Coordinates of C-alpha atoms and ligand atoms in Angstrom, one line a residue:
X27 CA 99.0 85.5 64.1
X28 CA 96.3 88.1 63.6
X29 CA 96.7 91.6 64.9
X30 CA 94.3 91.1 67.8
X31 CA 96.5 88.3 69.1
X32 CA 99.5 90.6 69.6
X33 CA 100.7 89.8 73.1
X34 CA 100.7 93.4 74.2
X35 CA 98.6 96.6 73.6
X36 CA 99.8 98.5 70.6
X37 CA 99.4 102.2 70.1
X38 CA 97.8 103.2 66.9
X39 CA 98.0 106.7 65.6
X40 CA 94.4 107.4 66.7
X41 CA 95.4 106.4 70.3
X42 CA 98.4 108.7 70.3
X43 CA 97.7 111.3 73.0
X44 CA 96.6 114.8 72.0
X45 CA 99.6 116.5 73.4
X46 CA 101.8 114.4 71.1
X47 CA 99.6 114.8 68.1
X48 CA 99.8 118.6 68.5
X49 CA 103.5 118.4 67.9
X50 CA 104.5 119.1 64.3
X51 CA 104.6 115.7 62.7
X52 CA 107.8 114.8 60.8
X53 CA 105.9 112.8 58.3
X54 CA 102.3 113.6 57.2
X55 CA 99.9 111.9 59.5
X56 CA 98.0 109.8 56.9
X57 CA 101.3 108.6 55.4
X58 CA 102.7 107.5 58.7
X59 CA 99.5 105.6 59.6
X60 CA 99.7 103.7 56.4
X61 CA 103.4 103.1 56.8
X62 CA 102.8 101.7 60.3
X63 CA 100.0 99.4 59.0
X64 CA 102.1 98.2 56.0
X65 CA 105.2 97.5 58.1
X66 CA 103.2 95.6 60.6
X67 CA 102.6 92.9 58.0
X68 CA 106.1 91.7 58.7
X69 CA 107.0 89.7 61.7
X70 CA 109.8 92.2 62.7
X71 CA 107.4 95.1 62.4
X72 CA 104.8 93.4 64.6
X73 CA 107.6 92.7 67.1
X74 CA 108.6 96.3 67.1
X75 CA 105.2 97.4 68.0
X76 CA 105.6 95.4 71.1
X77 CA 108.9 96.9 72.2
X78 CA 109.6 100.6 72.8
X79 CA 109.5 100.9 69.0
X80 CA 112.1 103.7 69.0
X81 CA 115.4 104.0 70.7
X82 CA 115.6 105.8 74.0
X83 CA 118.4 107.9 72.6
X84 CA 116.7 108.3 69.3
X85 CA 113.5 110.1 70.3
X86 CA 113.2 110.3 74.1
X87 CA 109.6 111.5 74.2
X88 CA 108.2 109.0 71.7
X89 CA 110.2 106.3 73.6
X90 CA 108.5 107.3 76.8
X91 CA 105.0 107.4 75.4
X92 CA 105.5 104.1 73.7
X93 CA 106.9 102.4 76.8
X94 CA 104.2 103.6 79.3
X95 CA 101.3 102.7 77.0
X96 CA 102.6 99.5 75.6
X97 CA 103.7 98.1 78.9
X98 CA 100.1 98.8 80.1
X99 CA 101.2 101.3 82.8
X100 CA 99.2 104.3 81.5
X101 CA 96.2 104.8 79.2
X102 CA 95.2 108.2 77.8
X103 CA 92.0 109.9 78.7
X104 CA 89.9 112.5 77.0
X105 CA 91.0 115.4 79.3
X106 CA 94.4 116.6 78.5
X107 CA 96.8 116.1 81.4
X108 CA 94.7 113.3 83.1
X109 CA 95.8 109.7 82.8
X110 CA 94.6 106.3 83.8
X111 CA 97.0 104.5 86.0
X112 CA 96.6 100.9 85.1
X113 CA 97.4 98.0 87.6
X114 CA 101.0 97.7 86.3
X115 CA 101.8 101.2 87.5
X116 CA 99.3 101.5 90.4
X117 CA 100.7 98.5 92.1
X118 CA 104.1 100.2 92.2
X119 CA 102.4 103.2 93.9
X120 CA 100.9 100.7 96.4
X121 CA 104.4 99.4 97.1
X122 CA 105.7 102.9 97.8
X123 CA 102.6 103.6 100.0
X124 CA 103.1 100.5 102.0
X125 CA 106.8 101.3 102.7
X126 CA 106.4 105.0 103.4
X127 CA 103.1 104.6 105.4
X128 CA 104.8 102.1 107.6
X129 CA 107.8 104.3 108.3
X130 CA 105.8 107.5 109.1
X131 CA 103.6 105.5 111.5
X132 CA 106.8 104.6 113.4
X133 CA 107.3 108.3 113.7
X134 CA 103.8 108.7 115.2
X135 CA 102.1 110.0 112.1
X136 CA 98.4 109.1 111.7
X137 CA 96.4 109.0 108.5
X138 CA 93.2 111.1 108.1
X139 CA 91.0 112.3 105.3
X140 CA 90.0 115.9 104.7
X141 CA 87.5 117.1 102.0
X142 CA 88.5 117.5 98.4
X143 CA 86.7 120.8 98.1
X144 CA 87.7 124.2 99.6
X145 CA 85.8 127.4 99.8
X146 CA 87.1 130.5 98.2
X147 CA 87.3 132.2 101.6
X148 CA 89.4 129.4 103.1
X149 CA 91.7 129.2 100.1
X150 CA 92.4 132.9 100.3
X151 CA 93.2 132.9 104.0
X152 CA 96.6 132.5 102.9
X153 CA 96.6 135.0 100.1
X154 CA 100.4 135.7 99.9
X155 CA 101.3 132.1 99.2
X156 CA 98.4 131.3 97.0
X157 CA 99.0 134.3 94.8
X158 CA 101.6 132.7 92.5
X159 CA 99.7 129.5 92.3
X160 CA 96.2 131.0 91.7
X161 CA 96.2 130.3 87.8
X162 CA 96.6 126.6 88.6
X163 CA 93.5 126.3 90.9
X164 CA 90.5 124.5 89.3
X165 CA 87.0 125.6 90.4
X166 CA 83.6 124.0 90.5
X167 CA 81.1 126.7 89.4
X168 CA 77.9 124.7 88.6
X169 CA 75.7 121.9 89.8
X170 CA 73.6 120.7 86.9
X171 CA 72.6 123.8 85.0
X172 CA 72.5 126.2 87.9
X173 CA 75.5 128.3 89.1
X174 CA 76.7 127.7 92.6
X175 CA 76.2 130.7 94.8
X176 CA 79.9 130.6 95.5
X177 CA 82.5 128.9 93.4
X178 CA 84.3 126.0 95.2
X179 CA 87.9 125.1 94.6
X180 CA 89.4 121.5 94.1
X181 CA 92.3 121.0 96.4
X182 CA 95.7 121.7 94.9
X183 CA 97.2 121.1 98.3
X184 CA 95.6 121.0 101.7
X185 CA 97.0 123.6 104.0
X186 CA 93.9 125.8 103.7
X187 CA 91.6 122.8 104.3
X188 CA 93.5 121.3 107.3
X189 CA 94.8 124.3 109.2
X190 CA 91.3 125.7 110.1
X191 CA 90.7 122.3 111.9
X192 CA 94.1 122.4 113.5
X193 CA 93.3 125.7 115.0
X194 CA 90.4 124.1 116.8
X195 CA 92.3 121.0 117.8
X196 CA 95.4 122.6 119.2
X197 CA 94.8 124.5 122.4
X198 CA 97.4 123.2 124.9
X199 CA 101.0 122.1 124.6
X200 CA 99.4 118.7 125.6
X201 CA 97.7 118.6 122.1
X202 CA 101.2 118.7 120.5
X203 CA 102.7 117.3 118.5
X204 CA 100.0 116.8 116.0
X205 CA 101.1 114.6 113.1
X206 CA 98.6 113.9 110.3
X207 CA 99.0 112.6 106.8
X208 CA 96.7 111.8 103.9
X209 CA 97.0 109.7 100.8
X210 CA 94.9 111.7 98.2
X211 CA 94.6 113.1 94.7
X212 CA 95.1 116.8 94.0
X213 CA 94.4 118.9 91.0
X214 CA 96.7 121.6 89.6
X215 CA 95.8 123.0 86.2
X216 CA 99.3 123.0 84.7
X217 CA 99.8 125.1 81.6
X218 CA 103.1 123.5 80.5
X219 CA 102.9 120.5 78.4
X220 CA 101.7 117.6 80.5
X221 CA 103.9 114.5 80.9
X222 CA 102.4 111.3 82.3
X223 CA 103.5 110.8 85.9
X224 CA 105.9 113.8 85.8
X225 CA 103.5 116.7 85.3
X226 CA 99.8 115.8 85.2
X227 CA 96.8 117.9 86.1
X228 CA 95.6 115.4 88.6
X229 CA 98.0 113.4 90.6
X230 CA 98.3 111.1 93.6
X231 CA 100.4 112.0 96.6
X232 CA 100.8 111.8 100.3
X233 CA 100.8 115.2 102.1
X234 CA 101.9 115.2 105.7
X235 CA 101.1 118.2 107.9
X236 CA 102.6 118.3 111.4
X237 CA 102.6 120.8 114.2
X238 CA 105.1 121.1 117.2
X239 CA 105.6 123.2 120.2
X240 CA 109.2 124.0 119.4
X241 CA 111.3 124.7 116.3
X242 CA 113.8 122.0 117.4
X243 CA 111.2 119.3 117.0
X244 CA 110.1 120.6 113.7
X245 CA 113.6 120.9 112.3
X246 CA 114.4 117.3 113.3
X247 CA 111.3 116.0 111.5
X248 CA 112.0 117.9 108.3
X249 CA 115.2 115.8 107.8
X250 CA 113.7 112.6 109.1
X251 CA 111.1 112.8 106.4
X252 CA 113.6 113.8 103.8
X253 CA 115.6 110.7 104.7
X254 CA 112.6 108.5 104.1
X255 CA 112.0 110.1 100.7
X256 CA 115.6 109.3 99.8
X257 CA 115.0 105.7 100.9
X258 CA 111.9 105.5 98.7
X259 CA 113.9 106.5 95.7
X260 CA 117.2 104.6 96.5
X261 CA 116.0 101.5 98.2
X262 CA 112.7 100.9 96.4
X263 CA 113.1 102.6 93.0
X264 CA 116.9 102.3 92.7
X265 CA 117.2 105.9 91.6
X266 CA 119.9 108.0 93.3
X267 CA 118.9 111.4 94.7
X268 CA 120.7 114.4 96.2
X269 CA 119.5 115.7 99.6
X270 CA 119.7 119.4 99.9
X271 CA 118.1 122.7 100.8
X272 CA 116.3 125.0 98.3
X273 CA 117.5 128.5 97.7
X274 CA 115.4 131.4 98.8
X275 CA 114.1 131.8 95.4
X276 CA 113.2 128.1 94.9
X277 CA 111.8 127.4 98.3
X278 CA 108.0 127.1 99.1
X279 CA 107.2 130.8 99.4
X280 CA 104.8 130.2 102.3
X281 CA 107.4 128.5 104.4
X282 CA 110.6 129.1 106.4
X283 CA 112.9 126.8 104.5
X284 CA 112.4 123.9 102.0
X285 CA 114.5 120.7 102.0
X286 CA 114.4 118.6 98.9
X287 CA 115.7 115.6 97.1
X288 CA 116.7 116.0 93.5
X289 CA 116.8 113.3 90.8
X290 CA 118.4 113.4 87.4
X291 CA 117.4 112.1 84.0
X292 CA 120.6 111.3 82.1
X293 CA 119.0 111.0 78.7
X294 CA 117.8 114.6 78.5
X295 CA 120.2 116.0 81.1
X296 CA 117.3 117.4 83.2
X297 CA 117.2 117.6 86.9
X298 CA 113.9 116.8 88.6
X299 CA 112.5 117.7 92.0
X300 CA 111.8 114.3 93.5
X301 CA 110.1 115.3 96.8
X302 CA 110.1 118.1 99.3
X303 CA 109.9 118.5 103.0
X304 CA 109.2 122.0 104.3
X305 CA 109.6 123.7 107.6
X306 CA 106.7 126.3 107.6
X307 CA 108.0 128.0 110.7
X308 CA 105.2 130.0 112.4
X309 CA 103.9 131.6 109.1
X310 CA 100.8 129.5 108.8
X311 CA 100.1 129.2 112.6
X312 CA 100.0 133.0 112.5
X313 CA 97.6 133.2 109.6
X314 CA 95.3 130.5 110.8
X315 CA 95.6 131.3 114.5
X316 CA 97.0 128.0 115.6
X317 CA 98.0 128.9 119.0
X318 CA 98.6 126.9 122.2
X319 CA 99.2 127.5 125.9
X320 CA 102.7 126.4 126.8
X321 CA 103.8 124.9 130.1
X322 CA 104.1 128.4 131.7
X323 CA 100.5 129.2 130.5
X324 CA 101.8 131.6 128.0
X325 CA 100.3 131.8 124.4
X326 CA 102.6 130.5 121.7
X327 CA 102.3 129.8 118.0
X328 CA 102.7 126.3 116.7
X329 CA 105.8 125.3 114.6
X330 CA 104.6 123.5 111.5
X331 CA 106.0 121.3 108.7
X332 CA 104.5 119.9 105.6
X333 CA 105.9 117.3 103.2
X334 CA 104.8 115.6 100.0
X335 CA 105.7 112.7 97.7
X336 CA 103.9 112.1 94.4
X337 CA 103.3 109.5 91.6
X338 CA 106.1 111.5 89.9
X339 CA 108.3 108.8 91.6
X340 CA 107.1 106.3 89.0
X341 CA 107.9 108.4 86.0
X342 CA 111.4 109.2 87.3
X343 CA 112.1 105.5 87.7
X344 CA 110.9 104.6 84.2
X345 CA 113.1 107.4 82.7
X346 CA 116.2 106.4 84.6
X347 CA 116.0 102.6 84.1
X348 CA 114.1 102.0 80.9
X349 CA 115.9 100.8 77.7
X350 CA 115.2 100.2 74.1
X351 CA 113.2 97.0 74.9
X352 CA 111.0 98.8 77.4
X353 CA 110.7 99.1 81.2
X354 CA 113.4 97.8 83.5
X355 CA 111.7 97.5 87.0
X356 CA 113.7 97.3 90.2
X357 CA 112.7 94.0 92.0
X358 CA 111.5 95.7 95.2
X359 CA 108.6 97.3 93.4
X360 CA 108.0 95.0 90.4
X361 CA 104.5 93.7 90.4
X362 CA 105.8 90.4 89.0
X363 CA 109.4 89.7 90.0
X364 CA 109.8 86.4 88.2
X365 CA 108.0 85.2 85.1
X366 CA 108.2 81.5 84.3
X367 CA 108.0 80.5 80.6
X368 CA 107.7 76.8 79.6
X369 CA 109.4 76.1 76.3
X370 CA 107.0 73.7 74.5
X371 CA 108.5 71.4 71.9
X372 CA 106.8 69.5 69.2
X373 CA 107.7 66.0 70.3
X374 CA 107.7 66.7 74.0
X375 CA 104.7 66.2 76.3
X376 CA 103.6 69.7 77.2
X377 CA 101.8 68.6 80.3
X378 CA 105.1 67.5 81.8
X379 CA 106.6 71.0 81.2
X380 CA 103.5 72.7 82.5
X381 CA 103.7 70.7 85.7
X382 CA 107.3 71.5 86.2
X383 CA 106.8 75.2 85.4
X384 CA 103.9 75.3 87.8
X385 CA 105.9 73.7 90.5
X386 CA 108.6 76.3 90.1
X387 CA 106.0 79.1 90.4
X388 CA 104.5 77.6 93.5
X389 CA 107.9 77.2 95.1
X390 CA 108.8 80.8 94.3
X391 CA 105.5 82.1 95.6
X392 CA 105.8 80.1 98.8
X393 CA 109.2 81.8 99.4
X394 CA 107.5 85.1 99.1
X395 CA 108.6 86.0 95.6
X396 CA 106.0 87.5 93.2
X397 CA 106.0 84.9 90.5
X398 CA 103.9 84.3 87.4
X399 CA 103.4 81.4 85.1
X400 CA 103.0 82.4 81.4
X401 CA 101.5 79.2 80.0
X402 CA 99.5 80.9 77.3
X403 CA 99.5 78.6 74.3
X404 CA 98.6 81.2 71.6
X405 CA 102.0 82.8 71.8
X406 CA 105.4 81.4 71.1
X407 CA 108.3 81.9 73.6
X408 CA 110.0 84.7 71.6
X409 CA 106.7 86.7 71.8
X410 CA 106.5 86.1 75.5
X411 CA 110.0 87.2 76.0
X412 CA 109.4 90.5 74.1
X413 CA 106.1 91.0 76.2
X414 CA 107.8 90.5 79.6
X415 CA 110.8 92.5 78.6
X416 CA 108.6 95.4 77.7
X417 CA 106.9 95.1 81.0
X418 CA 110.2 95.1 82.8
X419 CA 110.0 91.9 84.7
X420 CA 113.4 91.5 86.5
X421 CA 113.9 87.7 86.0
X422 CA 112.6 85.3 83.4
X423 CA 112.9 81.6 84.1
X424 CA 112.8 79.3 81.1
X425 CA 111.8 75.7 81.6
X426 CA 112.5 73.5 78.6
X427 CA 112.8 69.7 78.0
X428 CA 116.6 69.7 78.2
X429 CA 116.5 71.5 81.5
X430 CA 114.1 68.9 82.9
X431 CA 116.6 66.2 82.0
X432 CA 119.4 68.0 83.8
X433 CA 117.1 69.1 86.7
X434 CA 117.9 72.8 86.1
X435 CA 116.1 75.9 84.9
X436 CA 117.4 78.9 83.0
X437 CA 117.5 82.3 84.5
X438 CA 117.6 85.5 82.3
X439 CA 118.1 88.9 84.0
X440 CA 116.2 91.8 82.5
X441 CA 118.7 94.5 83.6
X442 CA 121.7 93.1 81.8
X443 CA 120.5 90.1 79.7
X444 CA 122.8 87.7 81.6
X445 CA 121.7 84.0 81.4
X446 CA 122.5 81.4 83.9
X447 CA 121.6 77.7 84.4
X448 CA 120.4 77.1 87.9
X449 CA 120.1 73.8 89.7
X450 CA 116.5 73.1 90.8
X451 CA 117.7 72.6 94.3
X452 CA 119.1 76.2 94.3
X453 CA 116.0 77.8 92.8
X454 CA 114.9 79.8 95.8
X455 CA 118.3 80.9 97.0
X456 CA 119.4 81.9 93.6
X457 CA 116.1 83.7 92.8
X458 CA 116.5 85.8 96.0
X459 CA 120.1 86.5 95.6
X460 CA 119.6 87.5 91.9
X461 CA 116.8 89.8 92.8
X462 CA 118.9 91.4 95.4
X463 CA 121.8 91.7 93.0
X464 CA 119.6 93.3 90.4
X465 CA 118.3 95.8 92.9
X466 CA 121.8 96.7 93.9
X467 CA 123.3 96.9 90.6
X468 CA 120.5 99.0 89.1
X469 CA 121.2 101.6 91.8
X470 CA 124.9 101.4 91.2
X471 CA 124.6 101.8 87.5
X472 CA 122.2 104.8 87.9
X473 CA 124.5 106.4 90.5
X474 CA 127.5 106.0 88.4
X475 CA 125.8 107.6 85.4
X476 CA 124.4 110.4 87.6
X477 CA 127.9 111.1 89.1
X478 CA 129.5 111.1 85.6
X479 CA 126.9 113.8 84.7
X480 CA 128.0 116.3 87.3
X481 CA 130.5 118.9 86.2
X482 CA 132.4 121.1 88.7
X483 CA 132.1 124.6 87.3
X484 CA 134.0 127.5 88.9
X485 CA 133.6 130.0 86.1
X486 CA 130.7 131.1 83.9
X487 CA 132.4 130.3 80.6
X488 CA 132.2 126.6 81.5
X489 CA 128.6 126.7 82.6
X490 CA 126.6 126.5 79.3
X491 CA 128.9 124.0 77.7
X492 CA 128.5 121.7 80.7
X493 CA 124.7 122.0 80.6
X494 CA 124.8 121.3 76.8
X495 CA 126.7 118.1 77.5
X496 CA 123.5 117.2 79.5
X497 CA 125.3 117.7 82.8
X498 CA 124.2 119.3 86.0
X499 CA 126.7 121.6 87.6
X500 CA 128.2 121.8 91.1
X501 CA 129.2 125.4 91.5
X502 CA 130.6 127.7 94.2
X503 CA 127.7 130.1 94.8
X504 CA 127.1 133.3 96.6
X505 CA 123.4 132.4 97.6
X506 CA 122.1 135.8 96.7
X507 CA 118.6 135.8 95.1
X508 CA 119.5 138.5 92.6
X509 CA 122.5 136.4 91.3
X510 CA 120.1 133.4 90.8
X511 CA 117.8 135.6 88.8
X512 CA 120.6 136.8 86.7
X513 CA 121.9 133.2 86.2
X514 CA 118.4 132.1 85.1
X515 CA 118.1 135.0 82.6
X516 CA 121.6 134.7 81.2
X517 CA 121.5 130.9 80.8
X518 CA 118.2 131.1 79.0
X519 CA 119.6 133.8 76.5
X520 CA 122.8 131.9 75.9
X521 CA 121.1 128.5 75.3
X522 CA 118.5 129.5 72.8
X523 CA 120.8 128.4 70.1
X524 CA 120.1 124.7 70.6
X525 CA 116.3 125.0 70.1
X526 CA 116.0 122.4 67.2
X527 CA 117.2 119.6 69.5
X528 CA 114.1 120.2 71.7
X529 CA 112.0 118.6 69.0
X530 CA 113.1 115.1 70.0
X531 CA 112.8 115.5 73.7
X532 CA 116.5 116.1 74.2
X533 CA 115.6 119.7 75.2
X534 CA 118.9 121.3 75.5
X535 CA 117.5 124.8 75.9
X536 CA 116.1 126.6 78.9
X537 CA 117.1 128.5 81.9
X538 CA 119.3 126.8 84.6
X539 CA 118.0 127.1 88.2
X540 CA 119.5 126.2 91.5
X541 CA 118.5 122.6 92.3
X542 CA 119.7 122.5 95.9
X543 CA 122.5 123.2 98.2
X544 CA 123.5 119.6 99.0
X545 CA 123.5 118.6 102.7
X546 CA 126.5 116.4 102.1
X547 CA 128.4 117.6 99.1
X548 CA 131.3 115.3 100.0
X549 CA 129.1 112.3 99.1
X550 CA 128.8 113.6 95.6
X551 CA 132.3 114.7 94.8
X552 CA 135.6 115.6 96.6
X553 CA 135.4 119.3 96.2
X554 CA 137.7 121.8 98.1
X555 CA 136.2 123.6 101.0
X556 CA 134.7 127.1 100.3
X557 CA 137.0 129.8 101.9
X558 CA 136.8 133.6 102.1
X559 CA 138.7 133.7 98.8
X560 CA 136.3 131.4 96.9
X561 CA 134.4 133.4 94.3
X562 CA 130.8 132.8 93.1
X563 CA 131.0 131.2 89.7
X564 CA 128.6 133.7 88.2
X565 CA 129.0 137.1 89.9
X566 CA 132.4 137.3 91.6
X567 CA 130.9 137.9 95.0
X568 CA 132.3 135.7 97.7
X569 CA 130.9 132.2 97.5
X570 CA 129.0 130.6 100.4
X571 CA 128.0 127.1 99.4
X572 CA 128.6 124.4 96.8
X573 CA 125.3 124.4 95.0
X574 CA 123.8 122.2 92.3
X575 CA 122.5 124.0 89.2
X576 CA 120.9 122.5 86.2
X577 CA 118.1 122.7 83.7
X578 CA 114.7 121.3 84.7
Ligands
LIG9 C1 99.1 125.1 93.3 C2 97.9 125.8 93.5 C3 97.6 126.2 94.8 C4 102.0 124.1 95.1 C5 100.1 124.9 94.3 O1 105.0 120.9 98.8 C6 98.5 126.1 95.8 C7 99.8 125.5 95.5 O2 100.5 125.7 97.8 C8 100.7 125.3 96.6 N1 101.2 124.2 94.1 N2 101.8 124.6 96.4 C9 102.8 124.4 97.4 C10 102.5 123.0 98.2 C11 103.4 123.0 99.4 C12 103.3 121.7 100.2 N3 102.0 121.3 100.5 C13 101.9 120.0 101.2 C14 104.1 120.7 99.6 C15 104.0 119.3 100.2 C16 102.7 118.9 100.8

């Protein structure tokens, strides 16, 4: 088979993204390119180019780059930090959209679209909150060759775009609640190393912006939305997350309080903010003049919330579930749930196999299962297996001559490799139950792994060693901002030793931050209640809350 017939896209050195190329190469570049080409002459090497190519535990960042490009989820682009979301990843975003959009509509939220561009004046209405973010704002300064009379910003988030309109729309308590959402792209000019899905300069999200007459209504919605975010991760992506509140230091500075769901990547021991739901209090309504007349004809400021979920979801799911063969997709979001591969044999009429395989696909489709027939004749079954494993399809169904004789087909699960012969009559029920089983067991496996990565730490001396074991830490904490600042500084200084490891994406350095104060700590671990005697693990003040700390 020639190079061009490889079943999947392969990444050559030239295609390696700039941010990867800038990393000090372990082997001189020219030598490595030649090696890759030479090796690819053997069958094994060509196969390797169609898997992750490198172990997930061997070099996590190279593994990730290979998996997302070779599975055709992402392609690189000539602007650093911007990526093409190909159909294989975009359709996962569509699944997330469809679930979340349906659920927020049940809560009375409506979709709308606000402009991409924001004037400098509007953006600065809210100077205090924008201050820290200012370096990340991208500006349009020209049209053609002429300078614009005033620079115009590209939305990094839409508070300053939406709230001037809210001021006009909200006059009376009868105009409340106002609940709008938009599915859009935003641009934030990140300076840290970009990582596709997790930290890109342009990303897709939904941003919900709601206004209420009372704080009680706002408080209630904050947690309703947080619960929906948790369901996106756990029910769709099979990724466990912890619900909690952000500390004063980590909350959205413009708001009253921030609720969050926190995910965890076992391979590098890093926590990741999975989504946030903020109660903005009356801070923004004060700044934007969003006032209404209440039932007693008295003026009052609206209570506001905002909440966002991004395409980061997809990156977290890939990192949590992927393995050395490539992606492992949870059935609920897999673009193809079952791939059917006919096993052609020399002395067997391939038309009979094709007919049977096609029939299997049609039956699966009729039952509402996303099924695909791989009847390409220029690849052998082994190449097809490698291809679909790389793309993470949950179930492969093989149809061979012997199976026809026995009126069975062979099921093979992507998540655990288990094979099972299934009677044709049971095709649909087994396909459905197997997809359900995969979904459940992927979440179970990931939850077990996450739970095993939580250390209970009650004294500082155990803190860095636990982080170095790639753990996150549940600690009794005083909830004092100065203490968090000190923890950040001290953990950074004490972890500098492990710098070399950072090279391979197992970055065991860096400051620890508070991730969240879990809403239901008992769901994570059976910890003793905090009493007046309980000390903060870091400063010896009295502890207030069990808090999750980790590197991010
Ligand atoms: C970057 C540049 C300018 C985050 C920024 O979380 C402004 C900002 O306001 C900024 N990065 N933020 C906070 C966004 C808060 C909030 N907005 C609505 C959300 C969810 C959706």
